[in-house]
Coordinates of C-alpha atoms in Angstrom, one line a residue:
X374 CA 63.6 -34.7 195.6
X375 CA 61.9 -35.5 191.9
X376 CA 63.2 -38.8 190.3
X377 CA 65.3 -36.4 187.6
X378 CA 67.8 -34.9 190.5
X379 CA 67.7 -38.4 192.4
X380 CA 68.8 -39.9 189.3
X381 CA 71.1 -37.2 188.5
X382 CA 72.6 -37.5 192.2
X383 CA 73.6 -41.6 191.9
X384 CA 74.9 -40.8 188.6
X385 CA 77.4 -38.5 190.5
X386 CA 77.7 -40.8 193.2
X387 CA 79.0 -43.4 190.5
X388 CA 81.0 -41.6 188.0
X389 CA 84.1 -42.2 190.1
X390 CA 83.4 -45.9 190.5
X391 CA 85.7 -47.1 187.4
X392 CA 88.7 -45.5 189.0
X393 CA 88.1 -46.6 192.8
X394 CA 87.8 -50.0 191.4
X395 CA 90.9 -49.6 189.3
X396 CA 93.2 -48.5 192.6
X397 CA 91.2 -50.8 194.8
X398 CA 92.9 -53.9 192.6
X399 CA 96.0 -52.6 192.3
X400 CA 95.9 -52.1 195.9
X401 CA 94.4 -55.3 198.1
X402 CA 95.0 -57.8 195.1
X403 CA 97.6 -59.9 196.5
X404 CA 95.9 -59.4 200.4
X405 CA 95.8 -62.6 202.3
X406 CA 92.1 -62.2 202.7
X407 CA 91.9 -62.2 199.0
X408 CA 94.0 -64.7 197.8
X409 CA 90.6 -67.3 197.5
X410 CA 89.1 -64.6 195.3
X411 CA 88.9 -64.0 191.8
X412 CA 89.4 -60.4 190.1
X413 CA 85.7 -60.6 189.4
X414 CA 84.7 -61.1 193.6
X415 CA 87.3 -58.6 193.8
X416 CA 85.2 -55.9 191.7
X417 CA 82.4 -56.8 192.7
X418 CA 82.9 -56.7 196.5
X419 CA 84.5 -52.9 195.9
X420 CA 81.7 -52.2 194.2
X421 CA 79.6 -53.1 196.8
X422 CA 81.5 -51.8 199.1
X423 CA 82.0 -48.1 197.2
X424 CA 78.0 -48.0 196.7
X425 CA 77.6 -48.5 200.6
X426 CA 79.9 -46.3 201.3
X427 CA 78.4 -43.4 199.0
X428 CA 75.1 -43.5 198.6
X429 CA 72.9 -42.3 201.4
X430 CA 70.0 -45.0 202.8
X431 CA 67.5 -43.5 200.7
X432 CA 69.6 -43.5 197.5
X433 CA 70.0 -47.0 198.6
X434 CA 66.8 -47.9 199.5
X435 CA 64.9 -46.2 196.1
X436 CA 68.0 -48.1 193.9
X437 CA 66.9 -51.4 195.3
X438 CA 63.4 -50.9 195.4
X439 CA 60.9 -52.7 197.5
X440 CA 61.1 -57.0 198.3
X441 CA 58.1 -57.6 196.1
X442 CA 60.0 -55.3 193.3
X443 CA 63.3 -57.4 193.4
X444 CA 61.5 -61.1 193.4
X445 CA 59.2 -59.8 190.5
X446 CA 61.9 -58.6 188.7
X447 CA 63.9 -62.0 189.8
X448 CA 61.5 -64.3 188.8
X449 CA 61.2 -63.2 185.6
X450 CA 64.7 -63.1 184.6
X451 CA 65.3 -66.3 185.6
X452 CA 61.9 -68.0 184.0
X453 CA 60.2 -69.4 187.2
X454 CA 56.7 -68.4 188.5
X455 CA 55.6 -66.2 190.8
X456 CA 54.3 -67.6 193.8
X457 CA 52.8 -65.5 196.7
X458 CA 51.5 -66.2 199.6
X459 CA 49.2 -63.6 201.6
X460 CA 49.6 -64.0 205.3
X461 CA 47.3 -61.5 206.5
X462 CA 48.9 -58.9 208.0
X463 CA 50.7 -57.2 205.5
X464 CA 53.7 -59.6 205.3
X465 CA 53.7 -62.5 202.2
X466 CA 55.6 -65.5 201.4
X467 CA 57.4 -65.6 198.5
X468 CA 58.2 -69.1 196.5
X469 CA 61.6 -69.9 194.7
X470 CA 60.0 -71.8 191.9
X471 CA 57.7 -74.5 193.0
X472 CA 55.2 -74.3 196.6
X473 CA 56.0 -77.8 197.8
X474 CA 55.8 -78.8 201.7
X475 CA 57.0 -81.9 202.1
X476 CA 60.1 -79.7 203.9
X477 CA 60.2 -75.6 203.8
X478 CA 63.4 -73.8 204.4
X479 CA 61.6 -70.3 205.6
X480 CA 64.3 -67.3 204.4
X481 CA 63.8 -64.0 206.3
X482 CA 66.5 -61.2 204.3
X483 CA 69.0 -59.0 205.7
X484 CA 69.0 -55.5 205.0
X485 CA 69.0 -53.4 208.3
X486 CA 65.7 -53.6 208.7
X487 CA 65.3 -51.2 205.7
X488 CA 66.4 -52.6 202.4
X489 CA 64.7 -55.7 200.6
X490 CA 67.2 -58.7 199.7
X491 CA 69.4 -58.5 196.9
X492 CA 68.6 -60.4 193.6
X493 CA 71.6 -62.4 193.9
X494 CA 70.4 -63.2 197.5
X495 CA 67.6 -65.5 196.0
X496 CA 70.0 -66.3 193.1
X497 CA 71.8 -68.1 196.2
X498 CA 68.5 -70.2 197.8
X499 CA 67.9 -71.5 194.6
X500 CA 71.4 -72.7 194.2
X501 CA 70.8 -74.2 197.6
X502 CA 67.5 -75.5 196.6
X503 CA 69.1 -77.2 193.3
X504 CA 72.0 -78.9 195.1
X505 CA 70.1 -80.7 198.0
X506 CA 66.9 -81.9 195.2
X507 CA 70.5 -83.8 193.9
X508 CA 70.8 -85.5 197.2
X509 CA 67.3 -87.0 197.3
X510 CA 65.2 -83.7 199.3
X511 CA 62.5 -82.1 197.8
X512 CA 62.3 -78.8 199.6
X513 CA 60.0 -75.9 199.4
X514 CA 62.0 -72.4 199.7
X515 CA 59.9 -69.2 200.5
X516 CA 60.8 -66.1 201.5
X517 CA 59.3 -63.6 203.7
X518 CA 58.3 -60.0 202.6
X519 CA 58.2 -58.6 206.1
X520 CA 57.3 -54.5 206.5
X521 CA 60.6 -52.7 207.0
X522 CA 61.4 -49.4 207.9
X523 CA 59.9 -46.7 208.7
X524 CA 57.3 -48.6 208.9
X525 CA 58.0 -51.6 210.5
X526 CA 59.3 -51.3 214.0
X527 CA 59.3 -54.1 216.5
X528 CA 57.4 -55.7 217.0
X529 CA 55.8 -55.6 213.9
X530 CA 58.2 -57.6 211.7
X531 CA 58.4 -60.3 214.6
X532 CA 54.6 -60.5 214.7
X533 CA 54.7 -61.5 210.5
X534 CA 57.5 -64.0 211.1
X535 CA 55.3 -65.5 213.5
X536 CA 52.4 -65.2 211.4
X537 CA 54.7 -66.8 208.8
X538 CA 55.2 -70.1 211.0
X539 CA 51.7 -70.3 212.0
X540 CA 50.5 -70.4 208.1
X541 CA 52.7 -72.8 207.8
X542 CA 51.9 -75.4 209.9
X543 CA 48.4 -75.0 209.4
X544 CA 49.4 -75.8 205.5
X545 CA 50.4 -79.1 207.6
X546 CA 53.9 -78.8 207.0
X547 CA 55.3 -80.4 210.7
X548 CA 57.5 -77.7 212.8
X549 CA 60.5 -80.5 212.6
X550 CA 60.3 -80.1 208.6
X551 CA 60.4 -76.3 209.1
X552 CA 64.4 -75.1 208.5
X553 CA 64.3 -71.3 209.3
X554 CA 67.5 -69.5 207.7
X555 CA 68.3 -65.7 207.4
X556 CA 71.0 -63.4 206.8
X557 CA 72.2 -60.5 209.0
X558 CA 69.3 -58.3 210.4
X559 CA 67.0 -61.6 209.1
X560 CA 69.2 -63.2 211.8
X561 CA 68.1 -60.8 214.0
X562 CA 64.8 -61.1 213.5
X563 CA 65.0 -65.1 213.7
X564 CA 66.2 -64.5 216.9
X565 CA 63.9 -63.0 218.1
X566 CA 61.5 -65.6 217.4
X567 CA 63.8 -67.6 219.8
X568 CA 63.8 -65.4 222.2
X569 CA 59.8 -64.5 221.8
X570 CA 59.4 -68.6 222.2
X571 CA 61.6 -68.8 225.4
X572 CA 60.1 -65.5 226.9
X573 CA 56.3 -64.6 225.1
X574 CA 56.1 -61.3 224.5
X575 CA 52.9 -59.8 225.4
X576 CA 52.1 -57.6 222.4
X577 CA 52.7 -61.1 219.8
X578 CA 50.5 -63.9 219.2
X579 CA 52.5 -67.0 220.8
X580 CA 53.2 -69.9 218.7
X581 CA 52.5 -73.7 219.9
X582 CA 55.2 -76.1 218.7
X583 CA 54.0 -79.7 218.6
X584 CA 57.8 -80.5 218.3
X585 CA 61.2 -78.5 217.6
X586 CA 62.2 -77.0 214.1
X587 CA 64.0 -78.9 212.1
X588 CA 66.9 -76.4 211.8
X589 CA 68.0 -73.0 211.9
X590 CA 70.8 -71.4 209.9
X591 CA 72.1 -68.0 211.0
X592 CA 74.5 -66.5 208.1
X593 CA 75.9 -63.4 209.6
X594 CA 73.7 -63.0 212.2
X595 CA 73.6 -59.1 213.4
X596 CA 73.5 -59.8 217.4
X597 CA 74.3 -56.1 218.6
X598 CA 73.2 -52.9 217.3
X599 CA 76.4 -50.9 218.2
X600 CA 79.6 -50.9 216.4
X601 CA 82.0 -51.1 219.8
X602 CA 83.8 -54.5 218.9
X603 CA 87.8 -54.6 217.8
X604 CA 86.6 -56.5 214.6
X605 CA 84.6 -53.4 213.3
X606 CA 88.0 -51.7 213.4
X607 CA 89.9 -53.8 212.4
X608 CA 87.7 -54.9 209.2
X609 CA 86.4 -51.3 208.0
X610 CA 87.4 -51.4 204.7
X611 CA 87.4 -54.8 204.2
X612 CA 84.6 -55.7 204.9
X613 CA 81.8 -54.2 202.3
X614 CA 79.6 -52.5 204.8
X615 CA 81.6 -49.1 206.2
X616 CA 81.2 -49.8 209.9
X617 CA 80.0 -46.1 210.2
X618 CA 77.0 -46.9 208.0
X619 CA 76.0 -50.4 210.3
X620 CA 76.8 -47.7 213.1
X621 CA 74.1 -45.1 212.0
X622 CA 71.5 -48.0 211.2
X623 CA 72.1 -49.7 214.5
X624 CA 71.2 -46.4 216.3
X625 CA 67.7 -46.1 214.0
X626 CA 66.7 -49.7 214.5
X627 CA 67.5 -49.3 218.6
X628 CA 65.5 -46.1 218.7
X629 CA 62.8 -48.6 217.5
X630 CA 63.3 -50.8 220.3
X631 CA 61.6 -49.7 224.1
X632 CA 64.3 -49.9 226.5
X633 CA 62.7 -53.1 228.4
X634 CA 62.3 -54.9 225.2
X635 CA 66.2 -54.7 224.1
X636 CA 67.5 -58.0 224.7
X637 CA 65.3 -59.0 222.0
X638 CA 67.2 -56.7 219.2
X639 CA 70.6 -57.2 221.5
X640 CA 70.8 -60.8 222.2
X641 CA 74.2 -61.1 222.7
X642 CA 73.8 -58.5 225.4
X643 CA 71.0 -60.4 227.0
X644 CA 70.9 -61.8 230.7
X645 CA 72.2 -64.6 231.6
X646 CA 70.7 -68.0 230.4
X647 CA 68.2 -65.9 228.4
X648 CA 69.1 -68.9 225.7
X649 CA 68.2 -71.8 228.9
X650 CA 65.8 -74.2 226.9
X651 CA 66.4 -73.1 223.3
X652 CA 67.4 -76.8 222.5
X653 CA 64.0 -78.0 222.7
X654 CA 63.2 -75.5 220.6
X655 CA 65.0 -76.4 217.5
X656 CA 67.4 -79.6 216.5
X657 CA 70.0 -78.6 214.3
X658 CA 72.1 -74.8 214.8
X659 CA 74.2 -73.6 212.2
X660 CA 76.0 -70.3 212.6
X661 CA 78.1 -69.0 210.1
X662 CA 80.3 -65.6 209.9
X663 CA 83.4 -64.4 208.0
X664 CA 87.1 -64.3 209.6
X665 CA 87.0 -60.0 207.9
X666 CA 83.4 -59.3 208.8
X667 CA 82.9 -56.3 211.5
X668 CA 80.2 -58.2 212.8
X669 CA 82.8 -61.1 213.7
X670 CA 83.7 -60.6 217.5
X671 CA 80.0 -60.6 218.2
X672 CA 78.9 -63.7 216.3
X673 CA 81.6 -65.4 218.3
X674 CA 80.5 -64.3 221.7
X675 CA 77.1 -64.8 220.6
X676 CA 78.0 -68.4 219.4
X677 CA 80.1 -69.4 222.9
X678 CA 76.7 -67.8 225.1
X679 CA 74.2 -69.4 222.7
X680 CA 76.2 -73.2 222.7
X681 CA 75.7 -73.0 226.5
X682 CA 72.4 -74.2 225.9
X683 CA 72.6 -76.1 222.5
X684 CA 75.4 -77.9 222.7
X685 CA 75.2 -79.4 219.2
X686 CA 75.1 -75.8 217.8
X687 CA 78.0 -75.0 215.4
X688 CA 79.9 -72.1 214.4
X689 CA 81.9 -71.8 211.4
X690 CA 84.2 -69.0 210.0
X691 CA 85.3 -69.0 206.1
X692 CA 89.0 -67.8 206.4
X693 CA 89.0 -64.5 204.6
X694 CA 85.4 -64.2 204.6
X695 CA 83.2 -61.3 205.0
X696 CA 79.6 -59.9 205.5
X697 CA 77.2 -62.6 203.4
X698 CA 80.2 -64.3 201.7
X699 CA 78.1 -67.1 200.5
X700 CA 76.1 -64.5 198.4
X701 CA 78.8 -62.5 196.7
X702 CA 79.7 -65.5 194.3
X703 CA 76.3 -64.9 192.7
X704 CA 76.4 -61.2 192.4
X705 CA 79.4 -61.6 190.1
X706 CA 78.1 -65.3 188.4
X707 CA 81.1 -66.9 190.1
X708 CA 81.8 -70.5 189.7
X709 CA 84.1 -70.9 192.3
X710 CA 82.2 -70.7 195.5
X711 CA 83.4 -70.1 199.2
X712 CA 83.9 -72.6 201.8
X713 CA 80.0 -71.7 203.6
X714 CA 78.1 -72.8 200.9
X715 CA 78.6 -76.6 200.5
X716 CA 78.3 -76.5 204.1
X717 CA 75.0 -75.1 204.1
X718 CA 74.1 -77.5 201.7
X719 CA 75.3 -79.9 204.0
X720 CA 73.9 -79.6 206.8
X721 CA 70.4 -79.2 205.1
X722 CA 70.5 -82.1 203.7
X723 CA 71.2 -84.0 206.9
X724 CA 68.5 -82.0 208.5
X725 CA 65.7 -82.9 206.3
X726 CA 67.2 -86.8 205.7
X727 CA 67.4 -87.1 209.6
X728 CA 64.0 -85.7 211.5

């Protein structure tokens, strides 16, 4: 399709928006689950919500562009440099403002495995990366441009995470000053680095850790590829991904997955004490999920199987919450920010005070 009728198609796809929004206020206003919200979160997560549920993944995908697109485009509206890595095998690491290793909080993006991270995404890490600098820690935030779909299929993207780490601590930054955090299918692919530690996989490169990571913080963390859970029922609608659409992306990021390799893209389907050891692997576990998110009933039995083994591991729902809650206050400039995000700050600052 030329970029005149794909244009011409999301105009389409849009003209209808002012009106959905219009009834969508009227309508879920004065809803429990948005009593914490403003009317702007309350635009903004219909319009979200409408976009998801109307545009088609490659509308989607060509809209958002590519990762390196959205952090170019990022960095220069908000006046800070641009500052990329090369890792070697087609994956980068991008800086929020300034390189610095004294501690790196290594952010690996949501998206399905298809879309690059939102602007407001970053708009959130630099927040993050503001607030703790108040409480005394410098910290280095970069995230990874990792190959997505078609394109990358496992275990490519696990490989670049990997190769991520490695670049790292050859930098010299020490694996206990290393806080990996990601969002959704980042989650997933975080994960998998767990899972590739506890059980080496034999097509990627093993990793050597001289001593744990300092922390890892799981916001929304996709743990199943299939939509069978009561909570994507009962949130569709709600929640600003339609559970048909994490449905149909599921299936296409499975079909990348060989059938002996699954527990590494299904983790909370994984034998038993698959997680047995994962405390050695990293200190600090924070996971984080929203009470109206379809992906809810599976972070929770995910959380409950993966405390087995990390005792100190914490899970926290935001009442009224949904997919990537903490990131919806900067789509729409919001002052008033959720319940997740302090907590985040938090527990980052204790992790890089305390290693």
């Amino acid at each position: 399709m030329s970029s005149v009728l794909q244009t011409a198609s999301l105009l389409l796809t849009i003209i209808p928006l002012p009106a959905v929004l219009f009834w969508q206020v009227l309508r879920t206003s004065y809803e429990p689950y948005n009593k914490h919200r403003s009317l702007r979160r309350i635009l903004g997560d219909s319009s979200l919500r409408y976009l998801f549920t109307n545009l088609t993944p490659t509308q989607l995908r060509n809209h958002f562009g590519s990762t390196l697109h959205v952090y170019g485009k990022w960095t220069k509206q908000f006046k800070v440099p641009a500052i990329v890595d090369e890792l070697g095998v087609d994956a980068r690491l991008l800086w929020i403002g300034s390189k610095r290793l004294e501690h790196v909080v290594l952010f690996v993006h949501g998206g399905g495995y298809f879309l690059p991270p939102p602007d407001f995404a970053l708009s959130f890490w630099q927040h993050v990366q503001i607030e703790i600098a108040k409480c005394g820690v410098e910290a280095g935030f970069a995230l990874l441009n990792y190959s997505l779909a078609p394109k990358g299929v496992f275990p490519t993207p696990l490989n670049q995470l990997c190769q991520a780490v490695r670049f790292l601590i050859a930098a010299g930054v020490q694996p206990s000053r290393i806080h990996l955090a990601g969002d959704s299918a980042g989650d997933n692919l975080v994960i998998q680095l767990l899972s590739h530690l506890l059980h080496p996989h034999s097509d990627v490169p093993n990793i050597q850790l001289s001593q744990p990571f300092g922390g890892i913080y799981l916001l929304s963390p996709w743990v199943s590829l299939t939509t069978d859970r009561q909570s994507y029922t009962e949130c569709d609608g709600i929640d600003w991904i339609p559970t048909n659409k994490m449905a149909a992306v599921g299936a296409s990021v499975q079909a990348g997955f060989p059938e002996e390799d699954n527990m590494y893209a299904e983790t909370v389907k994984a034998p038993e004490e698959w997680f047995k050891g994962v405390d050695r692997l990293v200190k600090r576990v924070l996971i984080t999920l929203g009470e109206k998110e379809g992906l809810r009933d599976d972070v929770i039995s995910f959380g409950v199987t993966f405390k087995q083994y990390h005792r100190s591991a914490e899970v926290v729902a935001q009442e009224g919450g949904i997919h990537e809650d903490m990131f919806l206050g900067f789509m729409v400039a919001e002052k008033k920010l959720g319940t997740l995000t302090p907590l985040i700050i938090d527990r980052l600052v204790t992790g890089c005070t305390s290693d």
